[in-house]
Amino acid sequence: MSEKPIAFVDLAAQRRRLEGRIEAAVKRVIGHGRFIMGPEVAEFERRLGAYSGAAQAVTCASGTDALTLALMALGCGAGEAVFVPGFTFAASAEAAALLGATPVFVDVEAESFNMDPASLAPAVEEAKRTGLRPKAVIPVDLFGRPADYDAIAAVAEDAAMSVVADAAQSFGARYRGRAVGTLGRLAATSFFPSKPLGCYGDGGALLTDDADLASIVRSLRVHGMGEHKYDTRRIGVNSRLDTLQAAVLLEKLAVFDEEIKARQTIAARYGEVLKGVVRTPSVVNEVTSAWACYTVLVENGDRDQVAARLKEAGVPTAVYYPKSLHRQPAYADFPAAPEGLPVADRLAGQVLSLPMHPYLDAETQDRIAQALRQAIS
Ligand SMILES: Cc1ncc(COP(=O)(O)O)c(C=O)c1O
């Protein structure tokens, strides 16, 4: 008998669990017909805020838009520097570049894969020397693990700039007792389907304790609307979370805590069964990960060959990211930290993400570990 196929992210397993509830929720929205900013959006924002610990939750059309709206609300533009880790997805730097600001790339820590505060400080000095005004820093919680916000906030405070957390991958994680929604002046998250809290399309949100900023974002996401639809106070965008997606997310949020716990158990088990095979990710004191991805380092051997062997053995993997962002053609001309980004460059050649989702059973995990052991040897 052939073995059952392994999913990289098994959304079907989650759907089987929630099927009846999600279908009923979608049917309710189709029934009431308020597809734009319907009651489910307000209800989801209320529950999202409560879950994340943030006083204000403002949903929008994607995680990328959440970052853009955050920088727009801060008034970010030309002549200003926005510091971004080099080892991340394009969206983290996109908003700054689109608004005419200058993304400045910072190296990452070898252990956490997140922005290295020791690379941030000289990058800020260098940016100032070249005439840029530091405006914001965007720490990215890569693979679900929060960046070192206290150390980054100290550098940000010295430079009088705002911290905008890119929590696209980390919703559900905690940093020193704080939920990710409370890290940074604003935190942006994504509900892309494969994210820990994913919808059935695109979606995103901004979380903040700052009521004034939240109110600006609420205006910006509807064309800069003021008192009513045809009172236009600022140049905005069209970026709302669909009511249908909010309805789906309400059902998923109800089981989210359980799913995060399951991810944590699975990650701990991966750590045990892969000991001595590859470098496994660690979480340090007082930090928990949402385990959006489980990413190992292939330090001895050719990562791409290992991935190819795993594929042959029926184990899907992914490489996030094969090239760091400051090396990508679109971003290569933007400034970087004066010492360069040697860690980001090295990680791009070694990272390998294994199947990870809350419904990964122990038997499948053992198959993955066994295939990885063979692929490495
Ligand atoms: C680190 C990071 N930032 C931003 C985004 C953008 O989110 P979205 O795809 O919802 O626009 C993503 C995910 O795609 C991401 O992984």
Short mmCIF file of C-alpha atoms and ligand atoms in Angstrom, two decimals:
data_model
loop_
_atom_site.label_atom_id
_atom_site.label_comp_id
_atom_site.label_asym_id
_atom_site.label_seq_id
_atom_site.Cartn_x
_atom_site.Cartn_y
_atom_site.Cartn_z
CA MET A 1 0.00 0.00 0.00
CA SER A 2 1.41 3.41 -0.93
CA GLU A 3 1.87 5.93 1.86
CA LYS A 4 -0.49 8.89 2.06
CA PRO A 5 0.81 12.10 0.45
CA ILE A 6 2.32 14.67 2.80
CA ALA A 7 0.99 18.23 2.66
CA PHE A 8 3.31 21.18 3.27
CA VAL A 9 0.41 23.11 4.85
CA ASP A 10 -2.69 20.94 5.22
CA LEU A 11 -5.54 23.42 4.84
CA ALA A 12 -7.86 20.56 3.91
CA ALA A 13 -7.50 19.02 7.39
CA GLN A 14 -8.56 22.30 8.98
CA ARG A 15 -11.43 22.62 6.54
CA ARG A 16 -12.73 19.17 7.44
CA ARG A 17 -12.75 20.22 11.09
CA LEU A 18 -14.56 23.53 10.50
CA GLU A 19 -16.49 22.77 7.35
CA GLY A 20 -20.06 23.00 8.61
CA ARG A 21 -19.38 26.17 10.61
CA ILE A 22 -17.58 28.02 7.84
CA GLU A 23 -20.21 27.12 5.27
CA ALA A 24 -22.98 28.32 7.59
CA ALA A 25 -21.09 31.58 8.23
CA VAL A 26 -20.55 32.21 4.51
CA LYS A 27 -24.22 31.44 3.84
CA ARG A 28 -25.25 33.99 6.46
CA VAL A 29 -23.22 36.70 4.70
CA ILE A 30 -24.67 35.78 1.31
CA GLY A 31 -28.07 35.98 2.97
CA HIS A 32 -27.71 39.45 4.50
CA GLY A 33 -25.78 40.75 1.47
CA ARG A 34 -23.59 43.34 3.27
CA PHE A 35 -20.45 42.27 1.48
CA ILE A 36 -18.48 45.46 2.17
CA MET A 37 -17.88 46.34 5.83
CA GLY A 38 -20.70 44.09 6.98
CA PRO A 39 -21.34 43.23 10.64
CA GLU A 40 -18.83 40.34 10.59
CA VAL A 41 -16.00 42.82 9.93
CA ALA A 42 -16.78 44.84 13.05
CA GLU A 43 -17.23 41.67 15.10
CA PHE A 44 -13.95 40.22 13.85
CA GLU A 45 -12.10 43.46 14.62
CA ARG A 46 -13.50 43.39 18.15
CA ARG A 47 -12.38 39.79 18.72
CA LEU A 48 -9.04 40.31 17.01
CA GLY A 49 -8.26 43.25 19.29
CA ALA A 50 -9.24 41.24 22.36
CA TYR A 51 -7.08 38.31 21.28
CA SER A 52 -4.07 40.39 20.37
CA GLY A 53 -4.14 42.64 23.41
CA ALA A 54 -4.23 45.76 21.21
CA ALA A 55 -6.76 48.46 21.98
CA GLN A 56 -7.49 48.95 18.27
CA ALA A 57 -7.72 46.41 15.43
CA VAL A 58 -8.29 47.73 11.91
CA THR A 59 -8.68 45.16 9.15
CA CYS A 60 -7.71 45.70 5.53
CA ALA A 61 -7.28 43.83 2.27
CA SER A 62 -3.86 42.20 2.86
CA GLY A 63 -0.78 42.11 5.05
CA THR A 64 1.04 44.18 2.45
CA ASP A 65 -1.67 46.85 2.62
CA ALA A 66 -1.44 46.79 6.41
CA LEU A 67 2.25 47.75 6.16
CA THR A 68 1.49 50.41 3.55
CA LEU A 69 -1.35 51.88 5.62
CA ALA A 70 0.91 51.94 8.69
CA LEU A 71 3.59 53.93 6.90
CA MET A 72 0.97 56.20 5.28
CA ALA A 73 -0.56 56.90 8.69
CA LEU A 74 2.88 57.84 10.01
CA GLY A 75 3.27 60.23 7.07
CA CYS A 76 6.27 58.42 5.66
CA GLY A 77 7.71 59.70 2.37
CA ALA A 78 10.66 60.95 0.35
CA GLY A 79 13.94 61.63 2.14
CA GLU A 80 13.07 59.24 4.96
CA ALA A 81 14.70 55.94 5.82
CA VAL A 82 12.76 52.81 6.76
CA PHE A 83 14.94 50.04 8.18
CA VAL A 84 14.05 46.51 7.10
CA PRO A 85 15.82 43.17 7.62
CA GLY A 86 17.45 41.84 4.48
CA PHE A 87 16.17 38.33 5.06
CA THR A 88 12.43 38.66 4.49
CA PHE A 89 9.63 38.66 1.94
CA ALA A 90 9.46 41.56 -0.55
CA ALA A 91 6.33 43.00 1.08
CA SER A 92 8.33 44.13 4.14
CA ALA A 93 10.25 46.71 2.06
CA GLU A 94 7.68 47.34 -0.66
CA ALA A 95 5.55 49.85 1.21
CA ALA A 96 8.50 52.12 2.01
CA ALA A 97 9.69 52.10 -1.60
CA LEU A 98 6.19 52.69 -3.00
CA LEU A 99 5.71 55.72 -0.75
CA GLY A 100 8.95 57.24 -2.00
CA ALA A 101 10.87 56.54 1.20
CA THR A 102 14.15 54.61 1.19
CA PRO A 103 14.26 51.07 2.54
CA VAL A 104 17.61 50.50 4.28
CA PHE A 105 18.58 46.85 4.71
CA VAL A 106 19.82 45.52 8.03
CA ASP A 107 21.43 42.16 8.76
CA VAL A 108 19.74 39.42 10.79
CA GLU A 109 20.73 37.22 13.74
CA ALA A 110 22.01 33.73 12.90
CA GLU A 111 19.87 32.11 15.62
CA SER A 112 16.52 33.84 15.27
CA PHE A 113 16.76 34.87 11.55
CA ASN A 114 15.32 38.22 12.71
CA MET A 115 16.66 41.79 12.51
CA ASP A 116 19.94 42.14 14.38
CA PRO A 117 19.81 45.22 16.63
CA ALA A 118 23.63 45.34 16.43
CA SER A 119 23.36 45.88 12.66
CA LEU A 120 20.48 48.37 13.00
CA ALA A 121 22.39 50.99 15.01
CA PRO A 122 25.23 51.49 12.46
CA ALA A 123 22.69 51.38 9.61
CA VAL A 124 20.85 54.31 11.24
CA GLU A 125 24.10 56.28 11.59
CA GLU A 126 25.03 55.59 7.98
CA ALA A 127 21.57 56.61 6.73
CA LYS A 128 21.81 59.90 8.66
CA ARG A 129 25.29 60.52 7.26
CA THR A 130 23.89 60.26 3.73
CA GLY A 131 21.14 62.77 4.51
CA LEU A 132 18.19 60.43 5.14
CA ARG A 133 15.89 61.05 8.09
CA PRO A 134 15.15 57.85 10.09
CA LYS A 135 11.35 57.42 10.08
CA ALA A 136 10.52 53.82 10.96
CA VAL A 137 11.96 50.41 11.57
CA ILE A 138 10.09 47.30 10.46
CA PRO A 139 11.21 44.26 12.45
CA VAL A 140 9.89 41.10 10.81
CA ASP A 141 8.88 38.13 12.98
CA LEU A 142 10.23 35.60 10.57
CA PHE A 143 8.66 32.14 10.50
CA GLY A 144 6.48 33.11 13.47
CA ARG A 145 9.09 34.05 16.05
CA PRO A 146 9.01 37.65 17.32
CA ALA A 147 12.10 39.80 16.75
CA ASP A 148 13.98 41.32 19.70
CA TYR A 149 11.60 44.25 20.14
CA ASP A 150 13.12 45.65 23.35
CA ALA A 151 16.58 45.99 21.80
CA ILE A 152 15.15 47.35 18.54
CA ALA A 153 12.91 49.82 20.39
CA ALA A 154 15.96 51.21 22.22
CA VAL A 155 17.68 52.01 18.90
CA ALA A 156 14.42 53.37 17.48
CA GLU A 157 13.92 55.66 20.47
CA ASP A 158 17.42 57.11 20.14
CA ALA A 159 16.70 57.88 16.48
CA ALA A 160 13.15 59.16 17.21
CA MET A 161 11.59 56.70 14.78
CA SER A 162 8.51 54.46 15.03
CA VAL A 163 8.54 50.67 15.26
CA VAL A 164 6.13 49.01 12.83
CA ALA A 165 6.04 45.26 13.49
CA ASP A 166 5.73 43.03 10.44
CA ALA A 167 3.80 40.32 12.26
CA ALA A 168 2.49 38.74 9.04
CA GLN A 169 3.89 35.38 10.14
CA SER A 170 3.69 35.70 13.92
CA PHE A 171 0.08 36.33 14.89
CA GLY A 172 -0.44 34.08 17.92
CA ALA A 173 3.15 34.38 19.21
CA ARG A 174 4.29 36.14 22.37
CA TYR A 175 7.31 38.25 23.32
CA ARG A 176 8.12 38.68 27.01
CA GLY A 177 4.52 38.18 28.05
CA ARG A 178 3.14 40.47 25.32
CA ALA A 179 1.05 39.32 22.37
CA VAL A 180 2.38 40.42 18.97
CA GLY A 181 -0.39 42.97 18.49
CA THR A 182 1.17 45.08 21.23
CA LEU A 183 4.70 45.08 19.84
CA GLY A 184 5.66 48.27 18.07
CA ARG A 185 3.63 51.44 17.61
CA LEU A 186 1.66 49.52 15.02
CA ALA A 187 1.74 45.82 14.15
CA ALA A 188 0.74 44.56 10.71
CA THR A 189 -0.49 41.04 10.18
CA SER A 190 -1.65 38.93 7.24
CA PHE A 191 -4.49 36.48 6.79
CA PHE A 192 -3.04 34.96 3.60
CA PRO A 193 -4.44 31.39 3.48
CA SER A 194 -1.24 29.64 4.60
CA LYS A 195 -0.55 32.01 7.51
CA PRO A 196 -1.25 30.73 11.06
CA LEU A 197 -4.57 32.62 11.01
CA GLY A 198 -5.47 32.48 7.33
CA CYS A 199 -8.68 33.30 5.47
CA TYR A 200 -9.93 32.03 2.10
CA GLY A 201 -8.29 34.78 0.05
CA ASP A 202 -6.33 37.92 0.91
CA GLY A 203 -6.74 39.79 4.16
CA GLY A 204 -4.76 41.72 6.75
CA ALA A 205 -4.99 43.92 9.82
CA LEU A 206 -3.23 46.61 11.80
CA LEU A 207 -3.10 46.43 15.56
CA THR A 208 -2.26 49.39 17.77
CA ASP A 209 -2.91 51.05 21.10
CA ASP A 210 -2.82 54.46 19.42
CA ALA A 211 -6.43 55.55 18.84
CA ASP A 212 -5.42 58.53 16.68
CA LEU A 213 -3.34 56.38 14.32
CA ALA A 214 -6.12 53.77 14.17
CA SER A 215 -8.60 56.46 13.20
CA ILE A 216 -6.27 57.69 10.41
CA VAL A 217 -5.93 54.10 9.14
CA ARG A 218 -9.74 53.67 9.20
CA SER A 219 -9.98 56.75 7.00
CA LEU A 220 -7.09 55.79 4.69
CA ARG A 221 -8.51 52.34 3.95
CA VAL A 222 -11.67 53.95 2.52
CA HIS A 223 -10.14 56.56 0.18
CA GLY A 224 -9.30 58.95 3.00
CA MET A 225 -12.93 59.25 4.05
CA GLY A 226 -13.95 61.71 6.79
CA GLU A 227 -17.40 62.10 8.34
CA HIS A 228 -19.15 60.34 5.48
CA LYS A 229 -18.42 58.64 2.16
CA TYR A 230 -18.18 61.87 0.16
CA ASP A 231 -16.13 63.80 2.70
CA THR A 232 -12.55 63.14 1.58
CA ARG A 233 -9.96 64.28 4.10
CA ARG A 234 -6.78 62.65 2.81
CA ILE A 235 -5.48 60.68 -0.14
CA GLY A 236 -6.22 57.09 0.70
CA VAL A 237 -6.68 53.69 -0.87
CA ASN A 238 -9.37 51.05 -1.20
CA SER A 239 -8.31 48.35 1.22
CA ARG A 240 -11.09 46.67 3.17
CA LEU A 241 -11.40 43.13 4.46
CA ASP A 242 -14.32 41.44 2.65
CA THR A 243 -17.22 40.55 4.93
CA LEU A 244 -17.00 36.97 3.63
CA GLN A 245 -13.37 36.74 4.77
CA ALA A 246 -14.25 38.19 8.17
CA ALA A 247 -16.94 35.50 8.53
CA VAL A 248 -14.39 32.79 7.73
CA LEU A 249 -11.86 34.31 10.12
CA LEU A 250 -14.36 34.47 13.00
CA GLU A 251 -14.76 30.68 12.77
CA LYS A 252 -11.03 30.12 12.51
CA LEU A 253 -10.23 32.46 15.42
CA ALA A 254 -12.46 30.29 17.62
CA VAL A 255 -10.02 27.35 17.29
CA PHE A 256 -6.85 29.40 16.84
CA ASP A 257 -5.48 28.96 20.36
CA GLU A 258 -5.73 25.20 20.07
CA GLU A 259 -4.01 25.34 16.71
CA ILE A 260 -1.15 27.45 18.03
CA LYS A 261 -0.66 24.96 20.89
CA ALA A 262 -0.64 22.10 18.38
CA ARG A 263 1.99 23.90 16.30
CA GLN A 264 4.12 24.35 19.41
CA THR A 265 3.88 20.64 20.30
CA ILE A 266 4.77 19.68 16.73
CA ALA A 267 7.73 22.07 16.66
CA ALA A 268 9.04 20.67 19.95
CA ARG A 269 8.75 17.15 18.57
CA TYR A 270 10.57 18.13 15.35
CA GLY A 271 13.36 19.44 17.59
CA GLU A 272 13.66 16.01 19.23
CA VAL A 273 13.48 13.80 16.15
CA LEU A 274 15.84 16.00 14.11
CA LYS A 275 18.50 16.38 16.80
CA GLY A 276 21.93 15.85 15.24
CA VAL A 277 20.49 15.74 11.70
CA VAL A 278 20.17 19.44 10.87
CA ARG A 279 20.26 22.69 12.84
CA THR A 280 16.73 23.10 14.21
CA PRO A 281 15.20 26.46 15.18
CA SER A 282 15.20 27.46 18.81
CA VAL A 283 12.99 29.76 20.80
CA VAL A 284 14.75 31.62 23.56
CA ASN A 285 13.47 32.57 27.01
CA GLU A 286 10.21 34.47 27.19
CA VAL A 287 9.49 34.19 23.47
CA THR A 288 7.01 31.83 21.85
CA SER A 289 6.65 31.30 18.12
CA ALA A 290 3.46 30.96 16.09
CA TRP A 291 5.41 28.47 13.96
CA ALA A 292 4.15 29.74 10.62
CA CYS A 293 7.07 27.73 9.21
CA TYR A 294 9.45 25.18 10.65
CA THR A 295 12.77 26.11 9.08
CA VAL A 296 15.96 24.13 9.55
CA LEU A 297 19.49 24.92 8.39
CA VAL A 298 21.37 22.50 6.14
CA GLU A 299 24.89 23.43 7.26
CA ASN A 300 26.71 20.36 6.01
CA GLY A 301 25.70 19.52 2.49
CA ASP A 302 23.94 21.04 -0.48
CA ARG A 303 20.53 22.39 0.57
CA ASP A 304 19.04 22.19 -2.92
CA GLN A 305 20.15 18.60 -3.32
CA VAL A 306 18.64 17.74 0.06
CA ALA A 307 15.37 19.38 -1.01
CA ALA A 308 15.40 17.40 -4.29
CA ARG A 309 15.97 14.12 -2.43
CA LEU A 310 13.14 14.92 -0.03
CA LYS A 311 10.86 15.63 -2.97
CA GLU A 312 11.71 12.22 -4.43
CA ALA A 313 10.82 10.69 -1.06
CA GLY A 314 7.43 12.45 -1.15
CA VAL A 315 8.29 15.18 1.37
CA PRO A 316 7.41 18.71 0.17
CA THR A 317 9.69 21.52 1.35
CA ALA A 318 10.09 25.23 0.59
CA VAL A 319 12.96 27.68 0.58
CA TYR A 320 12.07 30.96 2.26
CA TYR A 321 14.09 32.75 0.88
CA PRO A 322 16.60 31.58 -1.74
CA LYS A 323 17.94 35.13 -2.16
CA SER A 324 17.84 37.81 0.46
CA LEU A 325 15.88 40.92 -0.41
CA HIS A 326 18.83 43.30 -0.68
CA ARG A 327 20.16 41.02 -3.47
CA GLN A 328 16.93 41.03 -5.47
CA PRO A 329 17.08 43.07 -8.69
CA ALA A 330 14.29 45.42 -7.57
CA TYR A 331 15.96 46.24 -4.24
CA ALA A 332 19.69 45.86 -4.90
CA ASP A 333 20.25 49.60 -5.35
CA PHE A 334 18.87 50.59 -1.95
CA PRO A 335 21.31 51.20 0.91
CA ALA A 336 22.37 48.52 3.39
CA ALA A 337 24.08 48.40 6.80
CA PRO A 338 27.74 49.48 6.52
CA GLU A 339 29.10 46.03 7.45
CA GLY A 340 26.90 44.39 4.82
CA LEU A 341 24.52 41.50 5.49
CA PRO A 342 26.75 38.42 5.78
CA VAL A 343 24.26 36.44 7.91
CA ALA A 344 21.34 37.05 5.55
CA ASP A 345 23.53 35.99 2.64
CA ARG A 346 24.55 32.77 4.38
CA LEU A 347 21.03 31.85 5.50
CA ALA A 348 19.71 32.16 1.94
CA GLY A 349 21.90 29.18 1.01
CA GLN A 350 21.02 27.03 4.03
CA VAL A 351 17.36 27.46 5.00
CA LEU A 352 14.86 24.70 4.32
CA SER A 353 11.27 24.79 5.56
CA LEU A 354 9.61 21.46 6.39
CA PRO A 355 5.88 20.66 6.41
CA MET A 356 4.22 22.50 9.30
CA HIS A 357 0.57 22.85 10.25
CA PRO A 358 -1.54 22.07 13.33
CA TYR A 359 -2.78 18.75 11.94
CA LEU A 360 0.62 17.13 11.29
CA ASP A 361 0.56 13.74 13.03
CA ALA A 362 3.51 12.05 14.75
CA GLU A 363 3.67 9.24 12.20
CA THR A 364 4.04 11.70 9.31
CA GLN A 365 6.60 13.68 11.27
CA ASP A 366 8.63 10.52 11.75
CA ARG A 367 8.49 9.84 8.00
CA ILE A 368 9.74 13.38 7.34
CA ALA A 369 12.58 13.01 9.86
CA GLN A 370 13.60 9.65 8.42
CA ALA A 371 13.60 11.03 4.85
CA LEU A 372 15.66 14.04 5.98
CA ARG A 373 18.18 11.77 7.73
CA GLN A 374 18.60 9.80 4.50
CA ALA A 375 18.71 12.89 2.29
CA ILE A 376 21.54 14.39 4.37
CA SER A 377 23.68 11.25 4.60
C1 LIG B 1 7.00 38.72 6.31
C2 LIG B 1 5.81 39.05 5.47
N1 LIG B 1 5.43 40.34 5.37
C3 LIG B 1 4.34 40.69 4.66
C4 LIG B 1 3.58 39.74 3.99
C5 LIG B 1 2.45 40.22 3.15
O1 LIG B 1 1.23 39.67 3.46
P1 LIG B 1 0.10 39.52 2.34
O2 LIG B 1 0.47 38.37 1.47
O3 LIG B 1 -1.14 39.29 3.13
O4 LIG B 1 0.04 40.80 1.58
C6 LIG B 1 3.94 38.41 4.08
C7 LIG B 1 3.16 37.31 3.48
O5 LIG B 1 2.89 37.09 2.41
C8 LIG B 1 5.09 38.04 4.83
O6 LIG B 1 5.46 36.77 4.93
#
